[in-house]
Amino acid sequence: MRSSILIIYTGGTIGMQTDAETGALVPFDFSGIYEEFPSLRRLNVDIDVRTMDPVIDSSNVAPENWVALAELIRDNYARYDGFVVLHGTDTMSYTASALSFLFENLAKPVVFTGSQIPIGVLRTDGRENLITAIEIAGARRDGRPAVPEVSLYFQNRLFRANRTTKRSAEALSAFRSYNYPPLAEVGVNIAYNFPAVLRPAEYADELRISTRLADGIGIVKLFPGLSESILRAMLSAPGLRAVVLETYGAGNAPTRESFLSVIGEAIDRGIIVLNVTQCGGGKVTMELYETGLRLQKAGVLCGHDMTTEAAVSKLMYVLGLSLPQQETLELLRRPLRGEFTV
Ligand code: ASP
């Protein structure tokens, strides 16, 4: 059975090619995808292409773009078996994490990919990333989509999107998922890790999405020498509603009273503080050391092994639901889309 796939090009390096005359990088026209990559015809898929308007470098992405992308997928959900989103690598983990939260009953593959070298350059990594992402988006297992979640494919590995982070501006294997195993490893064959794949609770014909992402989210990264006055100023920013606190190691922060009282005052004002670690790998365990326990006592929430990208987009999503504070906290305390391990 053939699968039908919608490719959505949002911008980024993957969509660039070198102009034969000037040598400058110019946009690649994905509507001519079969002419450019005739080998695609050998895959058992039918492909349509949509280009977002405007096409952007992903450094310019904003929550409005995430909502527009989610709406486009929702509006085309019934017509396609899977979706491939081509996105700049710089903020791909943010966009893909955000989409994982915005989709409330996703049961089809949404595979993000991009490239470090433009697709129109001979040595590109984009061709392989694109072709394999299409194959994964169309893959089935027992008549159902093989990977019915938001994923990110890059350099031979498929990851759960909200577990990823861009780790290199140079290496072709630009992404890592430090705390969750790959959903698939690609060599001669595509070896799926099915036990690691999230299965939907329902297979509905229509995709429900949330279209409200809250603003007022901040990130505070601790470093030795961060003064209380600067921290207080950051936590007193007008409009601030929640902060991702990037702590040391297993979720640790200074134990001095002056520091903890600044955090405690912010929490008393209703600001949510979510603790994630600055380390790529490993998790926050606030009971492990006095330095973490004090944060927990002040009312800081545990982010477990969540990435900053997932923590920020989850806060935007959950606060965007405008629920009473207790329900908001309850949603933040449990994984909603496999974004952390408990
Ligand atoms: N600046 C580009 C972007 O994120 C880089 C890339 O696509 O790799 O849009």
mmCIF file of C-alpha atoms and ligand atoms in Angstrom, residues 11-14 56-59 87-91 115-116 166, ligand 1:
data_model
loop_
_atom_site.group_PDB
_atom_site.id
_atom_site.type_symbol
_atom_site.label_atom_id
_atom_site.label_comp_id
_atom_site.label_asym_id
_atom_site.label_seq_id
_atom_site.Cartn_x
_atom_site.Cartn_y
_atom_site.Cartn_z
ATOM 1 C CA GLY A 11 13.214 27.503 5.472
ATOM 2 C CA GLY A 12 16.780 26.868 6.583
ATOM 3 C CA THR A 13 19.948 25.550 5.014
ATOM 4 C CA ILE A 14 18.390 22.413 3.577
ATOM 5 C CA ILE A 56 12.479 31.913 7.181
ATOM 6 C CA ASP A 57 15.874 31.287 8.629
ATOM 7 C CA SER A 58 14.948 29.411 11.762
ATOM 8 C CA SER A 59 16.616 32.022 13.973
ATOM 9 C CA HIS A 87 13.339 23.291 9.068
ATOM 10 C CA GLY A 88 16.523 25.222 9.819
ATOM 11 C CA THR A 89 18.641 23.369 12.310
ATOM 12 C CA ASP A 90 19.273 26.285 14.681
ATOM 13 C CA THR A 91 15.873 26.168 16.376
ATOM 14 C CA SER A 115 20.750 19.759 6.920
ATOM 15 C CA GLN A 116 24.062 21.310 7.785
ATOM 16 C CA LYS A 166 21.322 20.912 18.612
HETATM 17 N N1 ASP B 1 20.558 29.347 10.128
HETATM 18 C C1 ASP B 1 20.014 28.145 9.542
HETATM 19 C C2 ASP B 1 18.646 27.944 10.129
HETATM 20 O O1 ASP B 1 18.513 27.482 11.228
HETATM 21 C C3 ASP B 1 20.904 27.005 9.818
HETATM 22 C C4 ASP B 1 20.438 25.670 9.309
HETATM 23 O O2 ASP B 1 19.407 25.493 8.711
HETATM 24 O O3 ASP B 1 21.181 24.701 9.519
HETATM 25 O O4 ASP B 1 17.674 28.309 9.501
#
